[in-house]
Coordinates of C-alpha atoms in Angstrom, one line a residue:
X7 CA 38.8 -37.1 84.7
X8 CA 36.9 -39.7 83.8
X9 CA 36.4 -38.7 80.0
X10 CA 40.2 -39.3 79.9
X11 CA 39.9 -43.0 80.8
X12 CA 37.2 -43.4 77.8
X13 CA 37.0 -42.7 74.3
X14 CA 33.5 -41.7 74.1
X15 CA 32.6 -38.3 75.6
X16 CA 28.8 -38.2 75.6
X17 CA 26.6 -40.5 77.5
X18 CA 24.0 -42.5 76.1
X19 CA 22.0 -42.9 78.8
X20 CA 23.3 -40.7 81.9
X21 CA 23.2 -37.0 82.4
X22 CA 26.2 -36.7 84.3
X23 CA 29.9 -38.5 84.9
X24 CA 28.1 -39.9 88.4
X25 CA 25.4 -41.7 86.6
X26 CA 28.3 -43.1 84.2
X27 CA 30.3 -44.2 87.2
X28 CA 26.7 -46.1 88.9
X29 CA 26.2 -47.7 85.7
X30 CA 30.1 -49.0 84.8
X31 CA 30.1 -50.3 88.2
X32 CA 26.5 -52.3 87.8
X33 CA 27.6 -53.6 84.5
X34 CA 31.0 -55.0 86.3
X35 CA 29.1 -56.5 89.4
X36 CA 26.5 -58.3 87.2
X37 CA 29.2 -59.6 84.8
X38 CA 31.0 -61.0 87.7
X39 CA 27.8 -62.8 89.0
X40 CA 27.2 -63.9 85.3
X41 CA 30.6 -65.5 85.1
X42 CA 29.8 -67.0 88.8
X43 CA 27.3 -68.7 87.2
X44 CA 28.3 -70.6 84.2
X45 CA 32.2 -69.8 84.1
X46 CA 32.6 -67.4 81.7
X47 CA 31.5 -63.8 80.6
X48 CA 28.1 -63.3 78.9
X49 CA 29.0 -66.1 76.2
X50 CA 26.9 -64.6 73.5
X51 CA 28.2 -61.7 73.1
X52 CA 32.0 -62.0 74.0
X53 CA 34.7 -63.7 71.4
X54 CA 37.2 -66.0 73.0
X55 CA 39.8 -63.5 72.1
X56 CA 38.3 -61.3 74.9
X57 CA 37.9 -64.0 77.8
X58 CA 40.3 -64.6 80.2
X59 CA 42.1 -67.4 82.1
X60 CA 41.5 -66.6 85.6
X61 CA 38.3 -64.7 86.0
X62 CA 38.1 -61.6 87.9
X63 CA 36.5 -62.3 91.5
X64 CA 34.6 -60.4 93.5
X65 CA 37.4 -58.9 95.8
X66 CA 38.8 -57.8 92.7
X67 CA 35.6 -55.9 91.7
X68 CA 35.3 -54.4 94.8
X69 CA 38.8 -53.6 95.4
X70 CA 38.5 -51.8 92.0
X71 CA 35.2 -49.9 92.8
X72 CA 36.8 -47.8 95.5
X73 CA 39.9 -47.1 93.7
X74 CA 37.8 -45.7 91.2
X75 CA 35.8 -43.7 93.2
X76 CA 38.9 -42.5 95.5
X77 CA 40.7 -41.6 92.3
X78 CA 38.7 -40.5 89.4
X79 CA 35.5 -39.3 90.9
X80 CA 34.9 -35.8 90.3
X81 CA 32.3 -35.0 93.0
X82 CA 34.4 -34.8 96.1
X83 CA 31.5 -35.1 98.4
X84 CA 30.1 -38.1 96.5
X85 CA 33.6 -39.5 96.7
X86 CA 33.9 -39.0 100.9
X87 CA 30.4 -40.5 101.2
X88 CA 31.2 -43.8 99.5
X89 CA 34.5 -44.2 101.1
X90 CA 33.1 -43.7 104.5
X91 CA 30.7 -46.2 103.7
X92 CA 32.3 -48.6 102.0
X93 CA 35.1 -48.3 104.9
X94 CA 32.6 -48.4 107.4
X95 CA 31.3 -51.7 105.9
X96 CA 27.5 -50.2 105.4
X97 CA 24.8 -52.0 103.5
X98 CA 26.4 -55.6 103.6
X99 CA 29.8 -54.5 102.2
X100 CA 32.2 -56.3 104.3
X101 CA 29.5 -59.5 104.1
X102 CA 30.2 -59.9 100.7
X103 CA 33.4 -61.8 101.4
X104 CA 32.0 -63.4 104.4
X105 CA 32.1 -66.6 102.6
X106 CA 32.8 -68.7 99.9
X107 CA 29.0 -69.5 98.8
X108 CA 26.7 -66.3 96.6
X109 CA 29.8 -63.8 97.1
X110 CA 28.4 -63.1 93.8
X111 CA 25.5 -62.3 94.7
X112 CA 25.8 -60.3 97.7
X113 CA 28.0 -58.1 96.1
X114 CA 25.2 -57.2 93.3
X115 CA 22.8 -56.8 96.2
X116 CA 25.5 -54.9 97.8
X117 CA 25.8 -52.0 95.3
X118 CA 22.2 -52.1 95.0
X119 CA 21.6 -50.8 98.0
X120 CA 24.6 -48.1 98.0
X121 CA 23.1 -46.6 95.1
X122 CA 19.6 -47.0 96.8
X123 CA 21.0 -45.5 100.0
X124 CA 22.5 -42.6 97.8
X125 CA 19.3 -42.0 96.3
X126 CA 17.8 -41.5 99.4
X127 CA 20.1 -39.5 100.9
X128 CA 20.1 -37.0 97.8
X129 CA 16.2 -37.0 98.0
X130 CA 16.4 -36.2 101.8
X131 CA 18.7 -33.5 101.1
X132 CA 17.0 -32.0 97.8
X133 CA 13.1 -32.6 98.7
X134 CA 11.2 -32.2 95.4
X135 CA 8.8 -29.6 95.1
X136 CA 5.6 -30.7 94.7
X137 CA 4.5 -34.2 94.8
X138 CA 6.4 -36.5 96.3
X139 CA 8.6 -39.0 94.5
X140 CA 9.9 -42.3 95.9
X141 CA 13.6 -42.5 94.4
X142 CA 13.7 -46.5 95.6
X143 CA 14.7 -48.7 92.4
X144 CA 14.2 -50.8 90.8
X145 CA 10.6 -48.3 90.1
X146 CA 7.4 -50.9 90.4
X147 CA 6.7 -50.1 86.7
X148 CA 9.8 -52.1 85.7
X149 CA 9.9 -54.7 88.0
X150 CA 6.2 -55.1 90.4
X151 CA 7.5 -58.7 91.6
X152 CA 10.6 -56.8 93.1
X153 CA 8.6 -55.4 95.5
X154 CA 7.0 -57.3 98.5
X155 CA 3.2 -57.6 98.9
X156 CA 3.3 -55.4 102.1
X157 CA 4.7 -52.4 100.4
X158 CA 2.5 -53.1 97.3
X159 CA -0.7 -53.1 99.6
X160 CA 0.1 -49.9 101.4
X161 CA 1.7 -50.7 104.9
X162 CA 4.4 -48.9 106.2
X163 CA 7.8 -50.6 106.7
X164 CA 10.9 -49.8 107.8
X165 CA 12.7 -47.5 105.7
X166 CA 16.2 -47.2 107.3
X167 CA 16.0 -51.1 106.3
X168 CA 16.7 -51.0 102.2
X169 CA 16.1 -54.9 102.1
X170 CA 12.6 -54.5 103.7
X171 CA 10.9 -53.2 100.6
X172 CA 11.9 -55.6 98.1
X173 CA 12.4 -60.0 97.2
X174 CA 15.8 -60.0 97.2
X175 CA 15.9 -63.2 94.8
X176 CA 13.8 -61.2 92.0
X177 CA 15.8 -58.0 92.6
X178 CA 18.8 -60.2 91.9
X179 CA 17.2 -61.4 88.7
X180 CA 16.2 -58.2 87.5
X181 CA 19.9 -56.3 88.1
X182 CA 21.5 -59.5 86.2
X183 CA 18.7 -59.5 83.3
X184 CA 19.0 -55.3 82.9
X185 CA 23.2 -55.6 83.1
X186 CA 23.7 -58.6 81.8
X187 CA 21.2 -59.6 79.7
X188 CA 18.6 -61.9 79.9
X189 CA 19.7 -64.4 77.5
X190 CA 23.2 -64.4 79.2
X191 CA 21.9 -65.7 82.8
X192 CA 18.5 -67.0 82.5
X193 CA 19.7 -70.8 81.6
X194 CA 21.8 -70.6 84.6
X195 CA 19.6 -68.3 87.2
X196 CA 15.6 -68.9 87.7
X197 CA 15.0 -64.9 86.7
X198 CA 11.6 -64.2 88.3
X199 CA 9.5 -62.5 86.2
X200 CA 9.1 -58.6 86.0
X201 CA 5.2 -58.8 85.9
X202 CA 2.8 -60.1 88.2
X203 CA 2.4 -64.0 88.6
X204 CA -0.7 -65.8 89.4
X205 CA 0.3 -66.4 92.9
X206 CA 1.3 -62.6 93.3
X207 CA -2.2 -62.0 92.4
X208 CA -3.7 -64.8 95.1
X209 CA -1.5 -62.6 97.3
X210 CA -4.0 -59.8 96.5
X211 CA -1.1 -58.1 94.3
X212 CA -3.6 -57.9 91.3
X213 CA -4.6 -54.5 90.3
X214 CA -3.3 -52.9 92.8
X215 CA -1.0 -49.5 92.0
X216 CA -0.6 -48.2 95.4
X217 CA 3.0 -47.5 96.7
X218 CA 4.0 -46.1 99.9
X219 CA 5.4 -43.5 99.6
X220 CA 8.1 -43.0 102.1
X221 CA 8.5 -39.4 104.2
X222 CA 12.6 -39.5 104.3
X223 CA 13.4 -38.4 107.5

């Protein structure tokens, strides 16, 4: 159903239509927080021909991401499992729109953690054989300062909390810089950096490569 809706049939960078549909909606949600932040959409790169006169919001984007999903997803269970969340307000959903102040924000850092929480739930389901894998993203290879010393230094946290793992603030920065584009945002957002700082490595950060890795229950 989906390849109806666009002209190109093969992905570039997915394997399957699911992957296509995580990776639209990212792209939306970080274009939305990029126009939040200096009124207009990733001005580099988009001709005034293709901007608009009253921005979309981020009601709009989320009003639009489960009519997607309710309509055009192929994968009926993946379809009931977002709808039950989303209508269930899990991970933050329904405190998007809270308030007026970061709605932005917290609905990037909302769909983060949807697709984290899918992630997890596919892993649970499907244990790899072998060694174990820890499906949590942004992966510490691309973005170490995403993840909080504790983790980083071994101790266990608590994984039925997906914000417990990571700096909010430089997973923000990272999901705008990888969607967006770094040179779209970074005059108008503080993007942390994606390797480790002097003060991560005062924070014993340093040289270390050891992850927890989670048992999902």
């Amino acid at each position: 159903r989906w390849s109806g809706l666009f002209a190109r049939r093969k992905h570039i960078f997915c394997k399957d239509e699911t992957c296509a549909v995580w990776q639209l909606f990212h792209v939306m949600a970080g274009s939305v927080a990029a126009e939040a932040l200096h009124g207009r959409l990733v001005p580099q790169h988009v001709s005034t021909a293709l901007q608009w006169n009253t921005p979309p919001t981020p009601a709009e984007a989320m009003s639009f991401f489960r009519e997607a999903v309710d309509h055009f997803l192929f994968c009926d269970f993946c379809r009931d499992h977002f709808l039950r969340a989303y209508d269930g307000c899990e991970f933050g959903r329904c405190a998007v729109l809270s308030s007026e102040h970061d709605q932005a924000k917290r609905l990037v850092l909302w769909l983060w953690r949807m697709h984290n929480a899918v992630s997890l739930r596919v892993l649970r389901e499907h244990p790899p054989h072998g060694k174990a894998i820890d499906r949590r993203w942004p992966a510490y290879r691309d973005c170490p300062g995403c993840w909080t010393p504790s983790v980083v230094n071994g101790e266990v946290l608590d994984e039925e909390n997906l914000d417990s793992a990571f700096d909010l603030d430089r997973v923000y920065g990272f999901l705008l810089s990888s969607y967006v584009g770094r040179e779209n945002v970074e005059k108008h957002l503080p993007l942390q950096s994606k390797v480790l700082t002097d003060a991560d490595a005062e924070r014993g950060l340093l040289g270390s490569t050891h992850l927890q890795i989670f048992q999902i229950a």
